[in-house]
Each structure stands twice: as C-alpha cells, then as structure tokens.
Amino acid sequence: MAKFETTRVLHFGDCDPAGIAYYPRYFDLLNGVVEDWWDSMGVPWKTLFLERRIGLPTVRFEVDFRAPAFLGDTLVFSLAVARIRGKTVDLNHSVRRDDAVLWRAKQILVPTSLETHKSIAWPDDLRVALTSFQESSYAHHPSA
Amino acid sequence: MAKFETTRVLHFGDCDPAGIAYYPRYFDLLNGVVEDWWDSMGVPWKTLFLERRIGLPTVRFEVDFRAPAFLGDTLVFSLAVARIRGKTVDLNHSVRRDDAVLWRAKQILVPTSLETHKSIAWPDDLRVALTSFQESSYAHHPSA
Amino acid sequence: MAKFETTRVLHFGDCDPAGIAYYPRYFDLLNGVVEDWWDSMGVPWKTLFLERRIGLPTVRFEVDFRAPAFLGDTLVFSLAVARIRGKTVDLNHSVRRDDAVLWRAKQILVPTSLETHKSIAWPDDLRVALTSFQESSYAHHPSA
Amino acid sequence: MAKFETTRVLHFGDCDPAGIAYYPRYFDLLNGVVEDWWDSMGVPWKTLFLERRIGLPTVRFEVDFRAPAFLGDTLVFSLAVARIRGKTVDLNHSVRRDDAVLWRAKQILVPTSLETHKSIAWPDDLRVALTSFQESSYAHHPSA
C-alpha cells in the first residue's frame, strides 16, 4: 500500500478554547494534505478543478480521534491508497505526533463532473496516477 | 428518540471553488449546532468549558455525504440522542435541504476533564439534561 | 446613512485558546453579514456570483479592535453605506455587545467581472439597490 | 527594519466560489505567519499563552488588497517590525506572488494579560527579542 507523508504544525488558529485541536480544522488540514498528494502525483487541483472541471468530493468518512493534539505540536499526516474502484478511491489516513497515533480516518472520494455534480469513471491519466502510485509502492514494499 | 432542529444558511465562506459546501465547514457548522443544543438544555458551553472545565471532545465520526449543498441553500440540521452510556453519548445527525437528506453523521462525544484531558463519568446534571431530553421526547414520540 | 443590523452568537469555533474571538473568524462573520445585507436588498450572492459572474472583492480594510468578545456573547453587527462611487462602495461596520462597541471597520468593496477579475462600473440595478437603501435612510436621518 | 519571510501555498480550502483567496483565510494565514515569526525568535506561543498567560491581540489593521491570489499560488509573506513602543508593536506585512505585491497590511499588536485581558508593558525578554531582531537586521541592512 503506497504512502504519502507530510507534516503540519498545529497553529493557534487550529486550536479551540480548550487549547487543543478544533476538529473541523483537522478536516481542513486533511483536505490540504490530500491536495498536496495529488499535486505530488502531477495532478494539481487548479488544473483538475478549474480547467478539467473534475471534482473529488468526499462521500464517506470514518474517523477515530484517540488523543488530543496541542498548540505547537508537529503532526505527521500519512495517507495510503486502500482501494481503487471504477468511480471511487478509498484512502486511509493516520495522524501521528512522534510515535503516538492521534487519529485515523477512512475517506472515500468520488470523481465527479463539476458541470453536473454526477460521478464519472476515473479518467485514464488519474487512474494511472493512482495505480502507478500503488505500483511504485509495491515495488518498494513487497509485503504491503 | 429526542430531536433538536435548527437551520443554517450556507454562506459564501462555507463554499469552495467548486461552488459547493466545503466539508470542513460542514463540521464547523455541525459543532455550532451541537453547541446550540447544549445551550437549549440550559448548559451553555461557556459555563461548561470555562468554569466547570469539562470538555466534550468527539472520539468518533461516521459521515455519509449524499448530495452537495450550494451557496444560499437553507439547511435543516436535525440532531438526535441515540444512546447515553457512562462516559459517552451517541448522536445521530441529519442535514436536509427541503425533503432531501444531503448528509448524515454519527458522532460520539465523551465528557473529559480539561485539566487532565481524561474522560470522566457524566456529572449528574448533564446526565439529567441528556436523559430528560430523551424523556420529554418519548412523551411526544411514543413510537420512537 | 442607511443601516443594516443583524446578530451573531460567538460560537466555540470562533474562539481561540485564549478564550476570546479569533480575529480571522471575525472577518468570516463580517463577510456573512455583508452577504446577508445584499440578500436583504434582493441581490443574493448566488445569483450575483454564479449567474451574473459579478464579484465584490474587498480592496481595503481599516479595523480597530477595542475590546475582546467571549464565547457565547451575542454580537450586534451594524453596517452602514458611507459612500457610493462609480466603481466602489464604502461601508462602515460596528460590532457591539450590549452598549459597548467591540470593534469598528471601514471596508471598500469593488464590483468586478469574475471572468477578468477587473473592476466594472456598478450595474444599474445594484446602484439602485445601494442608492434606494440610502434614500429610505435619508428619510429617517435627514442630517446624514 | 528587520524582516521575516516565509511562504504559503494557497490551498483549495483558502479559496472561495469565485476561485480566488477568501480574505478571512488570508488573516488566518497571516496569524500563522506571525506565530511562526515569534517561534523563530525563541518565543513559541504555546509557552507565551498557555504558561506565561500573555496574549498578543491585534488592536488595529490597515489592509490594502491589490490583486487576487488563485488556487495553487505560492505566496511570500514578508513581515517587518516598524516600531516598538511601551505596550505595542507595529508590523508591516506584504504578500507577494513572484514580483507582484498582492496585498499589504499594517498591524498593531498589544501584549496583554490573559487573566485580565488588559494591556501590559513588554516583558524584558520579549522586548529584547523584538529589539535584537531589529539589531541583527540593522547589522545586515545598515541603510534600513
């Protein structure tokens, strides 16, 4: 299973009056991580959304928050492709601080036409991007 | 099952470049709805968090997004208490536009000490608030 | 000078770890108030932006924050049209809690084409909306 | 005049239905830049706010937005200390994309007690941090 990792520092504006991460901001950070991942695959959202008029709305989330994050924490976001199907991709997210997993999420994304807001089959190049991402990963992680 | 309903108009700042609701903002709206619900039970978060130092972090979300919401849509947030346990409460959320359910969420909240960030048993008055909320509902909705 | 007033309750998600309003959220609330004001004039932004492709970006802000707002505060946003020119409108905002003004802002908005992102002259109906708004006010405030 | 520079990529969640930066998100990014600057001076906000109970609220903003930023743009935030007084510091911000200045802001921050929300004189170490920041700058930029 391929992985994409990146870090975010938890800023003041991400925290709530209890001094811990405000979960809606977690989703905002997560969406940015997914965006950076597509960018790393050579598919910037600017092109995808504004030129090709393809969106990637989320149709399902399952999230488990295990421990709070605090102001100034460095969080490691790790994203893995779990499954690609005709009109969906399943992602597994984990967010760690040092060795502790703070939260996990399963997310299902669906490619859609931004004209009709209906789902579409994965365009070939996007499927290739997702698949090659898996392939290169398998090459490096044969046990995955 | 008791219900709390309130509406939100989807504002410009809630929407993304695709012209539809940005899902992290949905969670922000949802958190405000939960806050308004506690307020309606006579437990304003100002008192709960800042004076009593009790937090209500979310430990789990399951969310299904079925259809997009658009700028200017009036959304009806409906919240129901599914189950109260010693240190948790399960909520069921639905969000409708007219008769169409746009998304649903299951949320588990846990009362915690804001000093230790550990879970605590429900204080009696909060349990009463949650329970009486259910009771008054059962009175009106005997089939629930 | 015409006035539009509306209220907002300061929610948990609007507050920072210091327990007071996080100023970027103030701007988010303010933008929603301006949106509601246009809606009250019969010009919903959905139509303006998505159909007519006219935007209303802000080109200048002057803001004085005098006193903090706290979780649960009810804030009264008051908006007045200070001046309409060919391609701009100047707004004066004040935000009060009870009788105390918490902050004030001057904002300059510019109608633009969302195709070119260039400023345009006010379309007649928008100018009429702004002007008639002032006129009804002049009737009540002859010294304005 | 000392300078602190850092970059931000404009993410999907920072943009509005017009496809350009949503200005309340600009303020959120700006606040994070100021936070990173204090961190670079050895004064993380975690310590400052949560342990020392000193806040740094903004009392005034003057902002000029000159040109829009678009999804995916890399923005260079540049921050300069304009003046330190007994209970305030004036900052000048500029935000560029390549050589084009997209917006500028003047911001006045005030050190306050988070217990009383009243302004306080700069603690010596913070004044030293601000001043030494200027000094090291003067050394490199004698004409500043």
Coordinates of C-alpha atoms in Angstrom, one line a residue:
Chain A
M1 CA 0.0 0.0 0.0
A2 CA 1.5 3.3 -1.2
K3 CA 2.1 6.1 1.3
F4 CA 2.3 9.8 1.2
E5 CA 3.6 11.6 4.2
T6 CA 3.8 15.3 5.1
T7 CA 3.8 17.3 8.3
R8 CA 1.8 20.2 9.7
V9 CA 2.5 22.3 12.8
L10 CA -0.7 22.9 14.8
H11 CA -1.1 26.6 14.8
F12 CA -3.0 28.9 17.2
G13 CA -5.9 29.2 14.7
D14 CA -6.3 25.4 14.6
C15 CA -7.0 25.3 18.3
D16 CA -10.1 25.9 20.4
P17 CA -10.7 27.5 23.8
A18 CA -9.8 24.1 25.4
G19 CA -6.3 24.6 24.0
I20 CA -6.5 21.6 21.7
A21 CA -7.1 21.0 18.0
Y22 CA -10.5 22.0 16.9
Y23 CA -11.7 19.0 14.8
P24 CA -13.2 21.0 11.9
R25 CA -9.7 22.4 11.4
Y26 CA -8.3 18.8 11.3
F27 CA -10.5 18.2 8.3
D28 CA -9.3 21.4 6.7
L29 CA -5.7 20.3 7.3
L30 CA -6.5 16.8 6.0
N31 CA -8.1 18.2 2.8
G32 CA -4.9 20.2 2.2
V33 CA -2.8 17.1 2.7
V34 CA -4.9 15.3 0.1
E35 CA -4.5 18.2 -2.2
D36 CA -0.7 18.1 -1.8
W37 CA -0.7 14.4 -2.5
W38 CA -2.5 15.0 -5.9
D39 CA 0.0 17.7 -6.6
S40 CA 2.8 15.3 -5.9
M41 CA 1.3 12.9 -8.4
G42 CA 1.4 15.7 -11.1
V43 CA -2.3 16.5 -10.9
P44 CA -2.6 19.9 -9.3
W45 CA -6.2 20.7 -8.3
K46 CA -6.0 24.0 -10.1
T47 CA -5.8 22.2 -13.3
L48 CA -8.2 19.4 -12.3
F49 CA -10.9 21.6 -10.9
L50 CA -10.7 24.8 -12.8
E51 CA -9.6 23.6 -16.3
R52 CA -10.8 20.0 -16.5
R53 CA -13.9 20.7 -14.3
I54 CA -13.4 17.4 -12.4
G55 CA -14.1 17.5 -8.7
L56 CA -13.2 15.0 -6.0
P57 CA -15.9 15.2 -3.3
T58 CA -15.8 13.0 -0.3
V59 CA -18.8 10.7 0.1
R60 CA -17.8 9.0 3.3
F61 CA -15.6 9.5 6.4
E62 CA -15.0 7.2 9.3
V63 CA -12.8 9.0 11.9
D64 CA -11.4 7.9 15.3
F65 CA -9.9 10.5 17.5
R66 CA -7.8 8.9 20.1
A67 CA -5.8 11.6 21.8
P68 CA -5.8 15.4 21.6
A69 CA -3.2 17.5 19.8
F70 CA -1.9 20.7 21.4
L71 CA -0.8 24.1 20.1
G72 CA 2.6 23.8 18.5
D73 CA 2.6 20.1 18.0
T74 CA 4.2 18.7 14.9
L75 CA 1.7 16.3 13.3
V76 CA 2.7 13.7 10.7
F77 CA -0.1 13.0 8.2
S78 CA 0.2 9.7 6.5
L79 CA -2.0 8.8 3.6
A80 CA -2.4 5.4 1.9
V81 CA -4.5 4.2 -1.1
A82 CA -6.5 1.3 0.1
R83 CA -8.6 0.5 -3.0
I84 CA -9.3 2.0 -6.4
R85 CA -12.7 1.1 -8.0
G86 CA -14.4 2.3 -11.1
K87 CA -15.7 5.6 -9.6
T88 CA -14.2 5.7 -6.1
V89 CA -10.9 5.6 -4.3
D90 CA -10.5 4.6 -0.6
L91 CA -7.9 6.4 1.4
N92 CA -6.6 5.5 4.9
H93 CA -5.2 8.4 6.9
S94 CA -3.3 8.4 10.1
V95 CA -2.0 11.4 12.0
R96 CA 0.8 10.9 14.5
R97 CA 2.7 13.0 17.0
D98 CA 6.1 11.3 17.4
D99 CA 5.1 7.6 17.8
A100 CA 1.6 8.2 19.0
V101 CA -1.3 7.9 16.6
L102 CA -3.7 10.7 17.5
W103 CA -6.4 9.9 15.0
R104 CA -7.2 7.8 12.0
A105 CA -9.6 8.3 9.1
K106 CA -11.0 6.3 6.2
Q107 CA -12.1 8.5 3.4
I108 CA -13.9 7.7 0.1
L109 CA -13.5 10.1 -2.8
V110 CA -15.5 10.1 -6.0
P111 CA -14.5 11.8 -9.2
T112 CA -17.4 14.0 -10.4
S113 CA -18.2 16.4 -13.2
L114 CA -18.3 19.9 -11.8
E115 CA -20.9 20.7 -14.5
T116 CA -23.4 18.0 -13.5
H117 CA -22.1 17.2 -9.9
K118 CA -22.6 13.5 -11.0
S119 CA -19.9 10.8 -10.5
I120 CA -17.8 9.9 -13.5
A121 CA -15.4 7.0 -14.2
W122 CA -11.8 7.7 -13.4
P123 CA -10.2 9.4 -16.4
D124 CA -7.3 7.2 -17.6
D125 CA -4.5 9.6 -16.5
L126 CA -5.9 9.9 -13.0
R127 CA -6.3 6.1 -12.7
V128 CA -2.7 5.7 -13.9
A129 CA -1.6 8.2 -11.4
L130 CA -3.4 6.4 -8.6
T131 CA -2.3 3.0 -9.8
S132 CA 1.4 3.9 -10.5
F133 CA 1.4 5.3 -7.1
Q134 CA 0.4 1.9 -5.8
E135 CA 2.8 0.1 -8.1
S136 CA 5.9 2.0 -7.2
S137 CA 4.9 1.4 -3.6
Y138 CA 4.5 -2.3 -4.1
A139 CA 8.0 -2.3 -5.7
H140 CA 9.4 -0.8 -2.5
H141 CA 7.2 -2.5 0.0
P142 CA 6.6 -6.1 -1.4
S143 CA 4.9 -7.2 1.8
A144 CA 2.3 -4.4 1.7
Chain B
M1 CA -35.5 9.4 20.3
A2 CA -35.4 13.2 21.1
K3 CA -34.7 15.7 18.4
F4 CA -33.2 19.1 18.2
E5 CA -33.6 21.0 14.9
T6 CA -32.1 24.3 13.7
T7 CA -31.3 25.8 10.4
R8 CA -28.2 27.3 8.8
V9 CA -28.0 29.2 5.5
L10 CA -24.9 28.1 3.5
H11 CA -22.8 31.3 3.2
F12 CA -20.2 32.2 0.7
G13 CA -17.4 31.5 3.2
D14 CA -18.8 27.9 3.6
C15 CA -18.3 27.1 -0.1
D16 CA -15.3 26.1 -2.1
P17 CA -14.1 26.9 -5.6
A18 CA -16.4 24.2 -7.0
G19 CA -19.3 26.3 -5.7
I20 CA -20.5 23.7 -3.2
A21 CA -20.1 23.3 0.6
Y22 CA -16.5 22.7 1.7
Y23 CA -16.8 19.7 4.1
P24 CA -14.6 21.1 6.8
R25 CA -17.0 24.0 7.1
Y26 CA -19.8 21.4 7.5
F27 CA -18.1 20.1 10.6
D28 CA -17.7 23.7 11.9
L29 CA -21.5 24.3 11.3
L30 CA -22.2 20.9 13.0
N31 CA -20.2 21.8 16.0
G32 CA -22.1 25.0 16.4
V33 CA -25.4 23.1 16.2
V34 CA -24.3 20.8 19.0
E35 CA -23.3 23.8 21.0
D36 CA -26.7 25.4 20.4
W37 CA -28.3 22.2 21.5
W38 CA -26.4 22.2 24.8
D39 CA -27.4 25.8 25.2
S40 CA -31.0 24.9 24.7
M41 CA -30.7 22.3 27.5
G42 CA -29.5 25.0 29.9
V43 CA -25.8 24.1 29.7
P44 CA -24.0 26.8 27.8
W45 CA -20.5 25.8 26.8
K46 CA -19.1 29.0 28.3
T47 CA -20.1 27.7 31.7
L48 CA -19.2 24.1 31.0
F49 CA -15.8 24.6 29.5
L50 CA -14.5 27.8 31.1
E51 CA -16.0 27.5 34.6
R52 CA -16.5 23.8 35.1
R53 CA -13.5 22.8 33.0
I54 CA -15.4 20.0 31.3
G55 CA -14.9 19.4 27.6
L56 CA -16.9 17.3 25.2
P57 CA -14.4 16.1 22.6
T58 CA -15.5 13.9 19.7
V59 CA -14.0 10.4 19.6
R60 CA -15.7 9.1 16.5
F61 CA -17.4 10.3 13.4
E62 CA -19.1 8.3 10.7
V63 CA -20.3 10.6 7.9
D64 CA -22.1 9.9 4.6
F65 CA -22.3 12.8 2.2
R66 CA -25.0 12.0 -0.4
A67 CA -25.6 15.2 -2.3
P68 CA -23.9 18.6 -2.4
A69 CA -25.3 21.8 -0.9
F70 CA -24.9 25.1 -2.8
L71 CA -24.4 28.7 -1.9
G72 CA -27.5 30.2 -0.4
D73 CA -29.2 26.8 0.5
T74 CA -31.1 26.7 3.7
L75 CA -30.0 23.5 5.6
V76 CA -32.0 21.9 8.4
F77 CA -29.8 20.3 11.0
S78 CA -31.5 17.6 13.0
L79 CA -29.8 16.0 16.0
A80 CA -31.0 13.0 18.0
V81 CA -29.6 11.3 21.1
A82 CA -29.1 7.7 20.2
R83 CA -27.6 6.3 23.4
I84 CA -26.2 7.6 26.7
R85 CA -23.6 5.5 28.4
G86 CA -21.4 6.0 31.4
K87 CA -18.8 8.1 29.7
T88 CA -20.2 8.7 26.2
V89 CA -23.2 9.9 24.3
D90 CA -24.0 8.9 20.7
L91 CA -25.7 11.4 18.4
N92 CA -27.3 10.9 15.1
H93 CA -27.2 13.9 12.8
S94 CA -29.1 14.5 9.5
V95 CA -28.8 17.5 7.3
R96 CA -31.7 18.2 4.9
R97 CA -32.5 20.7 2.2
D98 CA -36.2 20.6 1.8
D99 CA -37.1 16.9 1.8
A100 CA -33.7 15.7 0.6
V101 CA -31.2 14.4 3.1
L102 CA -27.8 15.8 2.0
W103 CA -25.7 14.1 4.6
R104 CA -25.9 12.0 7.8
A105 CA -23.4 11.6 10.7
K106 CA -23.0 9.5 13.8
Q107 CA -20.9 11.2 16.4
I108 CA -19.7 10.0 19.8
L109 CA -18.9 12.6 22.4
V110 CA -17.0 12.0 25.6
P111 CA -17.1 14.2 28.7
T112 CA -13.5 15.0 29.8
S113 CA -11.6 17.0 32.4
L114 CA -10.0 19.9 30.7
E115 CA -7.3 19.7 33.3
T116 CA -6.3 16.1 32.6
H117 CA -7.9 15.6 29.1
K118 CA -9.1 12.2 30.5
S119 CA -12.7 11.0 30.2
I120 CA -14.9 11.4 33.2
A121 CA -18.3 10.0 34.2
W122 CA -21.2 12.2 33.2
P123 CA -21.9 14.7 36.0
D124 CA -25.4 14.2 37.3
D125 CA -26.9 17.4 35.9
L126 CA -25.5 16.7 32.5
R127 CA -26.9 13.2 32.5
V128 CA -30.2 14.5 33.7
A129 CA -30.2 17.1 30.9
L130 CA -29.5 14.4 28.3
T131 CA -32.0 12.0 29.9
S132 CA -34.8 14.5 30.4
F133 CA -34.3 15.5 26.8
Q134 CA -34.9 11.9 25.9
E135 CA -37.9 11.5 28.3
S136 CA -39.7 14.6 27.1
S137 CA -39.2 13.3 23.6
Y138 CA -40.5 9.9 24.4
A139 CA -43.6 11.6 25.7
H140 CA -44.2 13.3 22.4
H141 CA -43.0 10.5 20.2
P142 CA -44.2 7.3 21.8
S143 CA -43.2 5.2 18.8
A144 CA -39.5 6.4 18.9
Chain C
M1 CA -26.8 56.9 6.4
A2 CA -28.7 53.6 5.9
K3 CA -28.1 50.8 8.4
F4 CA -28.4 47.1 8.3
E5 CA -28.3 45.2 11.6
T6 CA -28.1 41.6 12.4
T7 CA -26.8 39.5 15.3
R8 CA -24.4 36.6 15.7
V9 CA -23.7 34.5 18.7
L10 CA -20.0 33.9 19.2
H11 CA -19.6 30.1 18.9
F12 CA -16.9 27.8 20.3
G13 CA -15.3 27.5 16.8
D14 CA -15.0 31.3 16.6
C15 CA -12.8 31.4 19.7
D16 CA -9.1 30.8 20.2
P17 CA -7.1 29.2 23.0
A18 CA -7.2 32.5 24.9
G19 CA -11.0 32.0 25.1
I20 CA -11.7 35.1 23.0
A21 CA -12.8 35.7 19.4
Y22 CA -10.1 34.7 16.9
Y23 CA -10.0 37.7 14.6
P24 CA -9.9 35.8 11.3
R25 CA -13.3 34.4 12.3
Y26 CA -14.5 38.0 12.9
F27 CA -13.8 38.6 9.2
D28 CA -15.6 35.4 8.3
L29 CA -18.6 36.5 10.3
L30 CA -18.4 40.0 8.8
N31 CA -18.4 38.6 5.3
G32 CA -21.5 36.7 6.1
V33 CA -23.2 39.8 7.4
V34 CA -22.4 41.7 4.2
E35 CA -23.8 38.7 2.2
D36 CA -27.0 38.8 4.3
W37 CA -27.3 42.5 3.7
W38 CA -27.1 42.0 -0.1
D39 CA -29.7 39.3 0.2
S40 CA -32.0 41.7 2.1
M41 CA -31.7 44.1 -0.8
G42 CA -32.9 41.3 -3.2
V43 CA -29.5 40.6 -4.6
P44 CA -28.5 37.1 -3.4
W45 CA -24.8 36.4 -4.0
K46 CA -25.7 33.0 -5.6
T47 CA -27.3 34.9 -8.4
L48 CA -24.7 37.7 -8.4
F49 CA -21.7 35.5 -8.4
L50 CA -22.7 32.3 -10.1
E51 CA -25.1 33.6 -12.7
R52 CA -24.2 37.2 -13.4
R53 CA -20.5 36.5 -12.7
I54 CA -20.0 39.7 -10.8
G55 CA -17.8 39.6 -7.7
L56 CA -17.5 42.0 -4.8
P57 CA -13.9 41.8 -3.6
T58 CA -12.6 43.9 -0.8
V59 CA -9.8 46.3 -1.7
R60 CA -9.3 48.0 1.7
F61 CA -10.0 47.4 5.4
E62 CA -9.3 49.6 8.4
V63 CA -10.2 47.8 11.6
D64 CA -10.0 48.9 15.2
F65 CA -10.4 46.2 17.8
R66 CA -11.2 47.8 21.1
A67 CA -12.3 45.0 23.5
P68 CA -12.4 41.3 23.2
A69 CA -15.6 39.2 22.7
F70 CA -16.0 36.0 24.6
L71 CA -17.6 32.6 24.0
G72 CA -21.4 32.8 24.0
D73 CA -21.5 36.6 23.5
T74 CA -24.3 38.0 21.4
L75 CA -22.8 40.5 18.9
V76 CA -24.8 43.1 17.0
F77 CA -23.3 43.8 13.6
S78 CA -24.3 47.2 12.2
L79 CA -23.5 48.1 8.6
A80 CA -23.8 51.5 7.0
V81 CA -23.2 52.7 3.5
A82 CA -20.8 55.6 3.7
R83 CA -20.3 56.4 0.0
I84 CA -21.1 55.0 -3.4
R85 CA -18.8 55.9 -6.2
G86 CA -18.5 54.7 -9.8
K87 CA -16.7 51.5 -9.1
T88 CA -16.6 51.3 -5.3
V89 CA -18.8 51.4 -2.2
D90 CA -17.5 52.3 1.3
L91 CA -19.1 50.6 4.3
N92 CA -18.8 51.4 7.9
H93 CA -19.2 48.5 10.3
S94 CA -19.6 48.4 14.0
V95 CA -19.9 45.4 16.3
R96 CA -21.4 45.8 19.7
R97 CA -22.1 43.7 22.7
D98 CA -24.9 45.4 24.6
D99 CA -23.9 49.1 24.6
A100 CA -20.2 48.5 24.2
V101 CA -18.6 48.8 20.7
L102 CA -16.1 46.0 20.5
W103 CA -14.7 46.8 17.1
R104 CA -15.2 49.0 14.1
A105 CA -14.2 48.5 10.4
K106 CA -14.2 50.6 7.2
Q107 CA -14.4 48.4 4.2
I108 CA -14.2 49.3 0.5
L109 CA -15.8 46.9 -2.0
V110 CA -15.4 46.9 -5.7
P111 CA -17.7 45.3 -8.3
T112 CA -15.6 43.1 -10.6
S113 CA -16.1 40.8 -13.5
L114 CA -15.4 37.2 -12.4
E115 CA -14.2 36.5 -15.9
T116 CA -11.5 39.1 -16.0
H117 CA -11.1 40.0 -12.2
K118 CA -11.2 43.6 -13.4
S119 CA -13.4 46.3 -11.7
I120 CA -16.5 47.3 -13.5
A121 CA -19.0 50.2 -13.2
W122 CA -21.9 49.4 -10.9
P123 CA -24.7 47.8 -12.9
D124 CA -27.8 49.9 -12.7
D125 CA -29.8 47.6 -10.5
L126 CA -27.0 47.2 -8.0
R127 CA -26.5 51.0 -7.9
V128 CA -30.3 51.4 -7.4
A129 CA -30.3 48.9 -4.6
L130 CA -27.5 50.7 -2.9
T131 CA -29.0 54.1 -3.5
S132 CA -32.5 53.3 -2.6
F133 CA -31.1 51.8 0.6
Q134 CA -29.6 55.2 1.3
E135 CA -32.7 57.0 0.3
S136 CA -35.0 55.3 2.7
S137 CA -32.4 56.0 5.3
Y138 CA -32.2 59.7 4.4
A139 CA -35.9 60.0 5.1
H140 CA -35.2 58.9 8.6
H141 CA -31.9 60.6 9.1
P142 CA -32.1 63.9 7.3
S143 CA -28.8 65.1 8.7
A144 CA -26.9 62.1 7.3
Chain D
M1 CA 13.9 47.3 9.6
A2 CA 14.1 43.6 10.3
K3 CA 12.4 41.1 8.0
F4 CA 10.9 37.7 8.4
E5 CA 9.9 35.8 5.3
T6 CA 8.0 32.6 4.8
T7 CA 5.9 31.0 2.1
R8 CA 2.4 29.6 2.0
V9 CA 0.8 27.7 -0.9
L10 CA -2.8 28.8 -1.4
H11 CA -4.9 25.7 -0.8
F12 CA -8.4 24.7 -2.0
G13 CA -9.8 25.5 1.4
D14 CA -8.4 29.0 1.3
C15 CA -10.4 29.8 -1.9
D16 CA -13.9 30.9 -2.4
P17 CA -16.6 30.1 -5.1
A18 CA -15.0 32.9 -7.2
G19 CA -11.8 30.7 -7.3
I20 CA -9.7 33.3 -5.5
A21 CA -8.4 33.7 -2.0
Y22 CA -11.2 34.2 0.6
Y23 CA -9.9 37.2 2.6
P24 CA -10.8 35.8 6.1
R25 CA -8.4 32.9 5.2
Y26 CA -5.7 35.5 4.4
F27 CA -6.0 36.7 8.0
D28 CA -5.8 33.1 9.3
L29 CA -2.6 32.6 7.2
L30 CA -1.2 35.9 8.4
N31 CA -1.8 35.0 12.0
G32 CA 0.1 31.7 11.5
V33 CA 3.0 33.7 9.9
V34 CA 3.2 36.0 12.9
E35 CA 3.1 32.9 15.1
D36 CA 6.0 31.3 13.2
W37 CA 7.9 34.6 13.5
W38 CA 7.6 34.5 17.3
D39 CA 8.6 30.9 17.2
S40 CA 11.7 31.8 15.2
M41 CA 12.6 34.3 17.9
G42 CA 12.5 31.6 20.5
V43 CA 9.1 32.5 21.9
P44 CA 6.7 29.8 21.0
W45 CA 3.1 30.9 21.6
K46 CA 2.4 27.7 23.4
T47 CA 4.7 28.9 26.2
L48 CA 3.7 32.5 25.9
F49 CA 0.0 31.9 26.0
L50 CA -0.5 28.8 28.0
E51 CA 2.3 29.0 30.5
R52 CA 3.0 32.7 30.8
R53 CA -0.6 33.7 30.2
I54 CA 0.4 36.6 27.9
G55 CA -1.7 37.2 24.8
L56 CA -0.9 39.3 21.7
P57 CA -4.2 40.6 20.5
T58 CA -4.4 42.8 17.4
V59 CA -5.8 46.3 18.1
R60 CA -5.6 47.7 14.6
F61 CA -5.3 46.5 11.0
E62 CA -5.0 48.5 7.8
V63 CA -5.1 46.3 4.7
D64 CA -4.9 47.0 1.0
F65 CA -5.8 44.2 -1.3
R66 CA -4.4 45.0 -4.7
A67 CA -4.7 41.8 -6.8
P68 CA -6.3 38.4 -6.2
A69 CA -4.4 35.2 -5.5
F70 CA -5.5 32.0 -7.1
L71 CA -5.6 28.3 -6.1
G72 CA -2.1 26.8 -6.1
D73 CA -0.3 30.2 -6.0
T74 CA 2.9 30.3 -3.8
L75 CA 2.7 33.4 -1.7
V76 CA 5.7 35.0 0.0
F77 CA 4.7 36.6 3.4
S78 CA 7.2 39.3 4.5
L79 CA 6.9 40.8 7.9
A80 CA 8.8 43.8 9.3
V81 CA 8.9 45.4 12.7
A82 CA 8.1 49.1 12.1
R83 CA 8.1 50.4 15.7
I84 CA 8.2 49.1 19.2
R85 CA 6.6 51.1 21.9
G86 CA 5.9 50.6 25.6
K87 CA 2.8 48.4 25.1
T88 CA 2.6 47.9 21.3
V89 CA 4.5 46.7 18.3
D90 CA 3.7 47.9 14.8
L91 CA 4.2 45.3 12.0
N92 CA 4.3 45.9 8.2
H93 CA 3.2 42.9 6.1
S94 CA 3.5 42.4 2.4
V95 CA 2.3 39.4 0.5
R96 CA 3.8 38.7 -2.9
R97 CA 3.4 36.2 -5.8
D98 CA 6.7 36.4 -7.7
D99 CA 7.4 40.1 -8.0
A100 CA 3.8 41.3 -7.7
V101 CA 2.7 42.6 -4.3
L102 CA -0.8 41.2 -3.9
W103 CA -1.6 42.9 -0.6
R104 CA -0.1 44.9 2.3
A105 CA -1.1 45.2 5.9
K106 CA -0.2 47.3 8.9
Q107 CA -0.9 45.5 12.2
I108 CA -0.6 46.7 15.8
L109 CA -0.2 44.1 18.5
V110 CA -0.5 44.7 22.2
P111 CA 0.8 42.4 24.9
T112 CA -2.0 41.6 27.4
S113 CA -2.5 39.6 30.5
L114 CA -4.8 36.6 29.6
E115 CA -6.1 36.8 33.2
T116 CA -7.3 40.4 33.0
H117 CA -7.3 41.0 29.2
K118 CA -5.6 44.3 30.0
S119 CA -2.5 45.5 28.2
I120 CA 0.8 45.2 29.9
A121 CA 4.3 46.6 29.4
W122 CA 6.5 44.4 27.2
P123 CA 8.3 41.8 29.5
D124 CA 12.0 42.4 29.2
D125 CA 12.7 39.2 27.2
L126 CA 10.1 39.9 24.7
R127 CA 11.3 43.4 24.2
V128 CA 14.8 42.0 23.8
A129 CA 13.6 39.5 21.3
L130 CA 11.9 42.2 19.3
T131 CA 14.8 44.6 19.6
S132 CA 17.5 42.1 18.9
F133 CA 15.6 41.1 15.9
Q134 CA 15.8 44.7 14.8
E135 CA 19.5 44.9 15.7
S136 CA 20.6 41.9 13.8
S137 CA 18.7 43.3 10.9
Y138 CA 20.4 46.6 11.2
A139 CA 23.7 44.9 11.1
H140 CA 22.8 43.3 7.8
H141 CA 20.8 46.2 6.4
P142 CA 22.6 49.4 7.6
S143 CA 20.5 51.5 5.4
A144 CA 17.2 50.3 6.8

